[in-house]
Amino acid sequence: MRKPAPIPRFEPVFLFYSPDAPLNLTMLIPLLDPNIQPLERAAAALRAGKLVAFPTETVYGLGADAFNPLALAQVFAVKQRPHFDPLIVHVGERDWLVKLCRDIPPIAERLMDRFWPGPLTLVLPKLPAVPDLATSGLASVAVRMPSHPVALELIRLAGCPVAAPSANPFGRLSPTRAEHVQAAFSEGIEYIVDGGPCEVGVESTVLSLTGEIPFLLRAGGVSLEALEAVMGPVQKAGSALVPEAPGQLAHHYMPRTPMELVPMGNPPPIPVGRCGYLAFRTKPSDAGFAQVEVLSPSGNLTEAAAELFSALHRLDRAGLERVYAEAVPPQGLGLAIMDRLQKASHG
Ligand code: TXA
Ligand code: MG
């Protein structure tokens, strides 16, 4: 048994979501019973089979008790997510894994030592007790321990593993702020716990450890370089050795506004109509853009990742006809940013 990591102090803002009332940010409710802490209410809702949106260090998740098939079905329904796309199960302690997976290889332990809690998801052989809805009927389950103090506290209070996809309608932009979640759903979620903007800003790295060789299923918050420093070369998608990842569709993370990926420093010569530009570090010299967002003026890819979805949400709300997104260097978190930009592009 490991000692639980100390939980830093935090002050979550608690949003109450009711299907009977219109939604807006003024629906912050003062707690009726001062003896019940906000997160305990949210944890009780999870235990009761309700859905709770909560912050993680990567993006906001839409959580449900991973062992409650009805609650899991509700996650798929609220997100309009196809059932072939499996969920990530979040644990509050490492020893909860004994309820979820078997044959945990030594490399998994080393990776957990180094990166947990944090934005690394490991796909491991599952135990029969894990509902098929969580794993889309696969023989494996994806697990991660988030590092966000609100997420950790919520999951530990709930006392059950929490299955949580990103809290956005299927295929759409991921939420990195509570208001992104609130804007995207009108019912089906009991509580949205507001923990402020997500620090990492892109989803967790997903690594499969079910086969002979480990392979990367999704680039994310732990860079490939950081992974390889611990475990040596990692196979990536595209390699003949790597099977298709479930749920990894060519189009995903899509804004409503058509988006086009352009090479770095190469904005379209004359944007036609009201266009937006997502720049990596410098504004385009052409003033013809109706709205420009710069991800990181200092050219820092970690900072750029943290800003990515917020900037895309702002561009998507600006009533533009088209958004051009500039490519970033595919190093460090740049690999995850490029994956999101490619999938967000409308071709
Ligand atoms: O950072 C994150 O990972 C966020 C936060 C909330 O933790 N969650 C997240 O979940 O991004 P979601 O549902 O948007 O992405 C989960 C992806 C699936 O689409 C699939 O690609 C992969 O994880 N996955 C889950 N279970 C798997 C399995 N058994 N085998 C292979 N891939 C799996
Ligand atoms: Mg997602």
Short mmCIF file of C-alpha atoms and ligand atoms in Angstrom, two decimals:
data_model
loop_
_atom_site.label_atom_id
_atom_site.label_comp_id
_atom_site.label_asym_id
_atom_site.label_seq_id
_atom_site.Cartn_x
_atom_site.Cartn_y
_atom_site.Cartn_z
CA MET A 1 0.00 0.00 0.00
CA ARG A 2 1.34 3.43 -0.85
CA LYS A 3 0.84 6.51 1.21
CA PRO A 4 -1.68 8.83 -0.45
CA ALA A 5 -0.08 11.96 -1.87
CA PRO A 6 -0.82 15.04 0.26
CA ILE A 7 -3.70 17.08 -1.12
CA PRO A 8 -2.86 20.76 -1.59
CA ARG A 9 -5.38 23.29 -0.34
CA PHE A 10 -7.84 24.51 -2.89
CA GLU A 11 -11.13 26.28 -3.05
CA PRO A 12 -13.40 24.79 -5.66
CA VAL A 13 -16.25 26.87 -6.88
CA PHE A 14 -19.36 24.78 -7.01
CA LEU A 15 -21.84 25.09 -9.82
CA PHE A 16 -25.24 23.55 -9.48
CA TYR A 17 -26.87 22.26 -12.58
CA SER A 18 -30.55 21.52 -12.66
CA PRO A 19 -32.48 20.21 -15.66
CA ASP A 20 -35.50 22.25 -14.51
CA ALA A 21 -33.84 25.63 -14.56
CA PRO A 22 -32.12 27.54 -17.34
CA LEU A 23 -28.39 27.37 -17.19
CA ASN A 24 -26.14 30.26 -16.53
CA LEU A 25 -23.18 31.12 -14.42
CA THR A 26 -25.30 32.96 -11.87
CA MET A 27 -26.52 29.55 -10.75
CA LEU A 28 -23.69 29.28 -8.30
CA ILE A 29 -25.51 28.11 -5.24
CA PRO A 30 -24.51 28.86 -1.70
CA LEU A 31 -24.42 25.60 0.18
CA LEU A 32 -27.56 24.88 2.10
CA ASP A 33 -25.88 22.86 4.76
CA PRO A 34 -22.53 24.36 5.74
CA ASN A 35 -21.50 21.04 7.24
CA ILE A 36 -21.54 19.35 3.87
CA GLN A 37 -18.49 20.25 1.86
CA PRO A 38 -19.11 20.90 -1.85
CA LEU A 39 -16.92 18.06 -3.02
CA GLU A 40 -18.65 15.65 -0.68
CA ARG A 41 -21.91 16.46 -2.41
CA ALA A 42 -20.39 15.88 -5.79
CA ALA A 43 -18.83 12.63 -4.54
CA ALA A 44 -22.21 11.51 -3.17
CA ALA A 45 -23.78 12.27 -6.54
CA LEU A 46 -21.17 10.06 -8.25
CA ARG A 47 -21.86 7.26 -5.79
CA ALA A 48 -25.57 7.65 -6.51
CA GLY A 49 -24.98 7.04 -10.21
CA LYS A 50 -25.17 10.70 -11.31
CA LEU A 51 -22.75 12.46 -13.64
CA VAL A 52 -20.36 15.10 -12.32
CA ALA A 53 -18.13 17.27 -14.50
CA PHE A 54 -14.83 18.01 -12.79
CA PRO A 55 -11.49 19.62 -13.55
CA THR A 56 -8.37 17.60 -14.21
CA GLU A 57 -4.92 18.96 -15.03
CA THR A 58 -5.53 18.09 -18.72
CA VAL A 59 -9.16 18.92 -19.59
CA TYR A 60 -12.50 18.78 -17.75
CA GLY A 61 -13.91 15.27 -17.43
CA LEU A 62 -17.50 14.03 -17.36
CA GLY A 63 -17.35 11.53 -14.53
CA ALA A 64 -19.42 8.50 -13.58
CA ASP A 65 -18.90 5.56 -11.23
CA ALA A 66 -16.91 3.15 -13.41
CA PHE A 67 -18.70 0.15 -11.88
CA ASN A 68 -22.21 1.46 -12.50
CA PRO A 69 -23.33 0.45 -16.03
CA LEU A 70 -26.39 2.73 -15.89
CA ALA A 71 -24.25 5.73 -15.06
CA LEU A 72 -21.83 4.78 -17.84
CA ALA A 73 -24.69 4.51 -20.32
CA GLN A 74 -25.69 8.02 -19.25
CA VAL A 75 -22.19 9.32 -20.09
CA PHE A 76 -22.48 7.97 -23.63
CA ALA A 77 -25.99 9.38 -23.97
CA VAL A 78 -25.17 12.87 -22.68
CA LYS A 79 -22.05 13.12 -24.84
CA GLN A 80 -23.71 11.41 -27.82
CA ARG A 81 -20.60 9.31 -27.94
CA PRO A 82 -20.54 6.10 -29.99
CA HIS A 83 -20.19 2.96 -27.89
CA PHE A 84 -17.07 1.82 -29.73
CA ASP A 85 -15.07 4.60 -28.05
CA PRO A 86 -13.84 3.35 -24.65
CA LEU A 87 -13.52 5.54 -21.53
CA ILE A 88 -10.57 6.28 -19.27
CA VAL A 89 -11.02 5.09 -15.69
CA HIS A 90 -9.58 7.48 -13.09
CA VAL A 91 -8.28 6.15 -9.78
CA GLY A 92 -7.69 7.96 -6.49
CA GLU A 93 -4.97 5.60 -5.30
CA ARG A 94 -2.63 3.27 -7.11
CA ASP A 95 -3.83 0.25 -5.17
CA TRP A 96 -7.32 0.70 -6.66
CA LEU A 97 -5.84 -0.90 -9.77
CA VAL A 98 -6.34 -4.33 -8.18
CA LYS A 99 -10.08 -3.82 -8.82
CA LEU A 100 -9.51 -2.97 -12.48
CA CYS A 101 -6.59 -4.72 -14.14
CA ARG A 102 -4.38 -7.77 -14.02
CA ASP A 103 -0.86 -8.71 -15.11
CA ILE A 104 0.52 -5.22 -14.51
CA PRO A 105 3.99 -5.34 -16.10
CA PRO A 106 7.05 -3.89 -14.31
CA ILE A 107 7.30 -1.13 -16.93
CA ALA A 108 3.82 0.07 -15.91
CA GLU A 109 4.98 0.36 -12.29
CA ARG A 110 8.01 2.37 -13.39
CA LEU A 111 5.87 4.70 -15.47
CA MET A 112 3.43 5.18 -12.59
CA ASP A 113 6.34 5.93 -10.23
CA ARG A 114 7.53 8.61 -12.61
CA PHE A 115 4.32 10.14 -14.01
CA TRP A 116 1.45 9.49 -11.57
CA PRO A 117 -0.47 11.36 -10.52
CA GLY A 118 -0.38 13.08 -13.88
CA PRO A 119 -1.40 13.12 -17.54
CA LEU A 120 -0.41 9.56 -18.48
CA THR A 121 -3.06 6.92 -19.23
CA LEU A 122 -1.99 3.27 -19.31
CA VAL A 123 -3.98 0.63 -21.18
CA LEU A 124 -3.70 -2.67 -19.29
CA PRO A 125 -5.41 -6.09 -19.38
CA LYS A 126 -8.76 -5.71 -17.60
CA LEU A 127 -10.48 -7.78 -14.94
CA PRO A 128 -13.88 -9.27 -15.85
CA ALA A 129 -15.65 -7.11 -13.23
CA VAL A 130 -14.99 -3.91 -15.19
CA PRO A 131 -18.21 -3.18 -17.13
CA ASP A 132 -17.99 -3.65 -20.89
CA LEU A 133 -19.50 -0.21 -21.35
CA ALA A 134 -16.37 1.38 -19.86
CA THR A 135 -14.07 -0.47 -22.23
CA SER A 136 -16.28 -0.87 -25.30
CA GLY A 137 -16.05 -4.61 -24.82
CA LEU A 138 -12.25 -4.65 -25.17
CA ALA A 139 -10.09 -6.99 -23.09
CA SER A 140 -8.19 -3.96 -21.79
CA VAL A 141 -8.96 -0.94 -19.63
CA ALA A 142 -7.41 2.54 -19.75
CA VAL A 143 -6.43 3.86 -16.31
CA ARG A 144 -4.97 7.07 -15.00
CA MET A 145 -4.53 8.96 -11.73
CA PRO A 146 -5.05 12.69 -12.35
CA SER A 147 -2.89 15.20 -10.48
CA HIS A 148 -5.44 18.00 -10.19
CA PRO A 149 -6.09 18.35 -6.44
CA VAL A 150 -9.86 18.77 -6.97
CA ALA A 151 -10.02 15.66 -9.16
CA LEU A 152 -8.01 13.60 -6.69
CA GLU A 153 -10.06 14.72 -3.71
CA LEU A 154 -13.35 14.12 -5.53
CA ILE A 155 -12.38 10.62 -6.64
CA ARG A 156 -11.03 9.69 -3.19
CA LEU A 157 -14.19 10.99 -1.53
CA ALA A 158 -16.36 9.07 -4.00
CA GLY A 159 -14.35 5.98 -3.14
CA CYS A 160 -14.93 4.42 -6.54
CA PRO A 161 -12.95 4.51 -9.79
CA VAL A 162 -14.42 7.27 -11.97
CA ALA A 163 -14.81 6.75 -15.71
CA ALA A 164 -14.49 10.13 -17.39
CA PRO A 165 -14.21 11.16 -20.99
CA SER A 166 -13.57 14.80 -21.78
CA ALA A 167 -16.69 16.80 -20.91
CA ASN A 168 -17.65 17.87 -24.44
CA PRO A 169 -20.20 16.59 -26.93
CA PHE A 170 -18.62 13.84 -29.00
CA GLY A 171 -16.22 15.09 -31.66
CA ARG A 172 -16.22 18.70 -30.42
CA LEU A 173 -13.59 20.93 -28.82
CA SER A 174 -12.40 19.74 -25.41
CA PRO A 175 -13.23 21.87 -22.35
CA THR A 176 -10.40 23.47 -20.38
CA ARG A 177 -12.65 25.73 -18.27
CA ALA A 178 -15.89 25.07 -16.38
CA GLU A 179 -17.75 27.51 -18.61
CA HIS A 180 -16.84 25.44 -21.68
CA VAL A 181 -18.67 22.52 -20.05
CA GLN A 182 -21.60 24.66 -19.07
CA ALA A 183 -21.95 26.10 -22.56
CA ALA A 184 -21.90 22.65 -24.17
CA PHE A 185 -24.63 20.81 -22.22
CA SER A 186 -28.12 21.68 -21.16
CA GLU A 187 -29.03 18.59 -19.16
CA GLY A 188 -27.91 15.30 -17.75
CA ILE A 189 -25.11 16.56 -15.51
CA GLU A 190 -25.72 16.83 -11.78
CA TYR A 191 -22.82 19.11 -10.89
CA ILE A 192 -20.04 20.97 -12.63
CA VAL A 193 -17.16 21.48 -10.25
CA ASP A 194 -15.18 24.56 -11.27
CA GLY A 195 -11.48 24.24 -10.57
CA GLY A 196 -10.34 27.06 -12.84
CA PRO A 197 -8.47 26.68 -16.14
CA CYS A 198 -6.70 23.38 -16.77
CA GLU A 199 -2.95 23.62 -16.42
CA VAL A 200 -1.86 21.16 -19.12
CA GLY A 201 -4.65 21.89 -21.61
CA VAL A 202 -4.40 18.78 -23.80
CA GLU A 203 -5.62 15.30 -22.90
CA SER A 204 -3.47 12.65 -21.29
CA THR A 205 -0.95 10.62 -23.26
CA VAL A 206 -2.39 7.14 -23.86
CA LEU A 207 0.12 4.27 -23.86
CA SER A 208 -0.86 0.66 -24.51
CA LEU A 209 0.90 -1.96 -22.40
CA THR A 210 -1.23 -4.91 -23.44
CA GLY A 211 0.93 -6.42 -26.16
CA GLU A 212 4.50 -7.57 -26.67
CA ILE A 213 5.70 -4.02 -27.15
CA PRO A 214 4.34 -0.81 -25.64
CA PHE A 215 2.90 1.69 -28.08
CA LEU A 216 1.55 5.20 -28.11
CA LEU A 217 -2.19 5.44 -28.79
CA ARG A 218 -2.54 9.20 -28.30
CA ALA A 219 0.02 11.98 -27.89
CA GLY A 220 -0.81 14.09 -24.85
CA GLY A 221 0.27 15.83 -21.68
CA VAL A 222 3.36 13.66 -21.06
CA SER A 223 5.68 14.22 -24.00
CA LEU A 224 7.03 11.31 -26.04
CA GLU A 225 10.54 12.48 -25.12
CA ALA A 226 9.72 12.21 -21.40
CA LEU A 227 8.24 8.72 -21.89
CA GLU A 228 11.20 7.53 -23.93
CA ALA A 229 13.62 8.81 -21.29
CA VAL A 230 12.05 6.26 -18.91
CA MET A 231 11.33 3.33 -21.23
CA GLY A 232 13.39 3.69 -24.41
CA PRO A 233 11.91 4.01 -27.93
CA VAL A 234 8.11 3.90 -28.09
CA GLN A 235 6.22 2.70 -31.19
CA LYS A 236 3.82 5.22 -32.66
CA ALA A 237 0.75 5.04 -34.87
CA GLY A 238 1.77 4.54 -38.47
CA SER A 239 4.27 1.87 -37.52
CA ALA A 240 3.26 -1.54 -38.89
CA LEU A 241 3.55 -2.86 -35.33
CA VAL A 242 0.86 -0.57 -33.99
CA PRO A 243 -2.82 -1.52 -34.24
CA GLU A 244 -5.51 1.12 -34.82
CA ALA A 245 -6.46 2.83 -31.58
CA PRO A 246 -10.16 2.55 -30.77
CA GLY A 247 -11.98 5.85 -30.80
CA GLN A 248 -9.17 7.65 -32.59
CA LEU A 249 -11.05 9.08 -35.55
CA ALA A 250 -9.55 11.30 -38.24
CA HIS A 251 -11.92 14.09 -37.25
CA HIS A 252 -12.28 15.02 -33.62
CA TYR A 253 -11.91 18.11 -31.41
CA MET A 254 -13.84 19.93 -34.12
CA PRO A 255 -14.85 23.58 -33.83
CA ARG A 256 -18.10 24.52 -35.58
CA THR A 257 -16.26 27.06 -37.72
CA PRO A 258 -14.38 25.42 -40.60
CA MET A 259 -10.70 25.24 -39.72
CA GLU A 260 -7.67 24.83 -41.93
CA LEU A 261 -4.13 23.95 -40.89
CA VAL A 262 -1.37 26.09 -42.48
CA PRO A 263 2.43 25.84 -42.23
CA MET A 264 4.09 27.94 -39.52
CA GLY A 265 4.58 31.57 -40.55
CA ASN A 266 2.55 31.00 -43.72
CA PRO A 267 -0.86 32.60 -43.33
CA PRO A 268 -3.06 32.67 -46.43
CA PRO A 269 -1.98 35.75 -48.48
CA ILE A 270 -5.37 37.47 -48.46
CA PRO A 271 -8.00 36.03 -46.17
CA VAL A 272 -11.40 36.15 -47.86
CA GLY A 273 -14.26 37.16 -45.59
CA ARG A 274 -14.20 37.30 -41.76
CA CYS A 275 -11.39 34.95 -40.90
CA GLY A 276 -9.54 34.06 -37.73
CA TYR A 277 -5.93 33.07 -37.22
CA LEU A 278 -4.47 30.85 -34.53
CA ALA A 279 -0.78 31.73 -34.34
CA PHE A 280 1.87 29.81 -32.43
CA ARG A 281 4.14 32.71 -31.37
CA THR A 282 3.84 35.72 -33.68
CA LYS A 283 0.88 37.57 -35.13
CA PRO A 284 0.66 37.43 -38.90
CA SER A 285 1.84 40.67 -40.51
CA ASP A 286 -1.34 40.83 -42.57
CA ALA A 287 -3.95 42.84 -40.69
CA GLY A 288 -6.80 41.26 -42.68
CA PHE A 289 -7.83 38.84 -39.93
CA ALA A 290 -10.94 39.63 -37.91
CA GLN A 291 -9.51 37.82 -34.86
CA VAL A 292 -6.04 36.58 -34.03
CA GLU A 293 -5.06 34.36 -31.10
CA VAL A 294 -1.41 33.81 -30.17
CA LEU A 295 -0.73 30.61 -28.22
CA SER A 296 2.67 31.51 -26.77
CA PRO A 297 4.51 34.75 -27.57
CA SER A 298 7.69 33.21 -26.14
CA GLY A 299 7.34 30.11 -28.35
CA ASN A 300 6.89 27.75 -25.40
CA LEU A 301 5.02 24.59 -26.45
CA THR A 302 3.87 23.74 -22.91
CA GLU A 303 2.33 27.20 -22.58
CA ALA A 304 0.83 26.83 -26.07
CA ALA A 305 -0.84 23.52 -25.08
CA ALA A 306 -2.37 25.13 -22.00
CA GLU A 307 -3.90 27.88 -24.18
CA LEU A 308 -4.93 25.72 -27.14
CA PHE A 309 -8.56 24.82 -26.44
CA SER A 310 -9.42 28.16 -24.81
CA ALA A 311 -8.13 29.96 -27.91
CA LEU A 312 -10.06 27.59 -30.20
CA HIS A 313 -13.25 28.11 -28.17
CA ARG A 314 -12.83 31.91 -28.44
CA LEU A 315 -12.29 31.72 -32.20
CA ASP A 316 -15.27 29.41 -32.53
CA ARG A 317 -17.52 31.88 -30.70
CA ALA A 318 -16.39 34.87 -32.75
CA GLY A 319 -18.77 34.33 -35.65
CA LEU A 320 -16.00 33.78 -38.19
CA GLU A 321 -16.34 32.16 -41.60
CA ARG A 322 -13.05 30.34 -41.41
CA VAL A 323 -10.17 29.83 -39.00
CA TYR A 324 -6.59 29.22 -40.08
CA ALA A 325 -4.46 27.41 -37.53
CA GLU A 326 -0.71 27.55 -37.75
CA ALA A 327 1.32 24.35 -37.38
CA VAL A 328 3.66 24.13 -34.37
CA PRO A 329 6.95 22.23 -34.04
CA PRO A 330 6.09 18.56 -33.32
CA GLN A 331 8.36 18.33 -30.27
CA GLY A 332 7.44 18.09 -26.60
CA LEU A 333 3.77 18.99 -26.20
CA GLY A 334 3.84 20.17 -29.84
CA LEU A 335 3.12 16.56 -30.90
CA ALA A 336 -0.17 16.58 -28.95
CA ILE A 337 -1.03 20.08 -30.23
CA MET A 338 -0.46 19.01 -33.85
CA ASP A 339 -2.60 15.89 -33.34
CA ARG A 340 -5.48 18.06 -32.04
CA LEU A 341 -5.06 20.66 -34.82
CA GLN A 342 -5.00 18.02 -37.55
CA LYS A 343 -8.16 16.36 -36.22
CA ALA A 344 -9.87 19.72 -35.70
CA SER A 345 -9.24 20.71 -39.32
CA HIS A 346 -12.10 20.29 -41.70
CA GLY A 347 -9.84 18.82 -44.41
O1 TXA B 1 -6.81 13.73 -20.20
C1 TXA B 1 -7.63 12.86 -20.42
O2 TXA B 1 -7.31 11.70 -20.73
C2 TXA B 1 -9.13 13.25 -20.26
C3 TXA B 1 -9.37 13.56 -18.78
C4 TXA B 1 -10.81 13.80 -18.46
O3 TXA B 1 -8.82 12.56 -17.97
N1 TXA B 1 -9.97 12.18 -20.73
C5 TXA B 1 -10.09 11.89 -22.05
O4 TXA B 1 -11.02 10.90 -22.32
O5 TXA B 1 -9.46 12.43 -22.90
P1 TXA B 1 -11.59 10.65 -23.80
O6 TXA B 1 -12.76 9.76 -23.58
O7 TXA B 1 -11.85 11.92 -24.46
O8 TXA B 1 -10.49 9.81 -24.51
C6 TXA B 1 -10.30 8.45 -24.16
C7 TXA B 1 -9.52 7.73 -25.23
C8 TXA B 1 -10.39 6.93 -26.18
O9 TXA B 1 -10.91 7.71 -27.22
C9 TXA B 1 -9.41 5.89 -26.68
O10 TXA B 1 -8.68 6.44 -27.74
C10 TXA B 1 -8.50 5.68 -25.49
O11 TXA B 1 -8.68 6.76 -24.61
N2 TXA B 1 -8.84 4.43 -24.78
C11 TXA B 1 -9.65 4.26 -23.72
N3 TXA B 1 -9.73 2.97 -23.37
C12 TXA B 1 -8.94 2.28 -24.22
C13 TXA B 1 -8.61 0.91 -24.38
N4 TXA B 1 -9.09 -0.05 -23.58
N5 TXA B 1 -7.77 0.60 -25.39
C14 TXA B 1 -7.26 1.55 -26.19
N6 TXA B 1 -7.54 2.86 -26.09
C15 TXA B 1 -8.37 3.22 -25.12
MG MG B 2 -12.33 13.55 -25.78
#
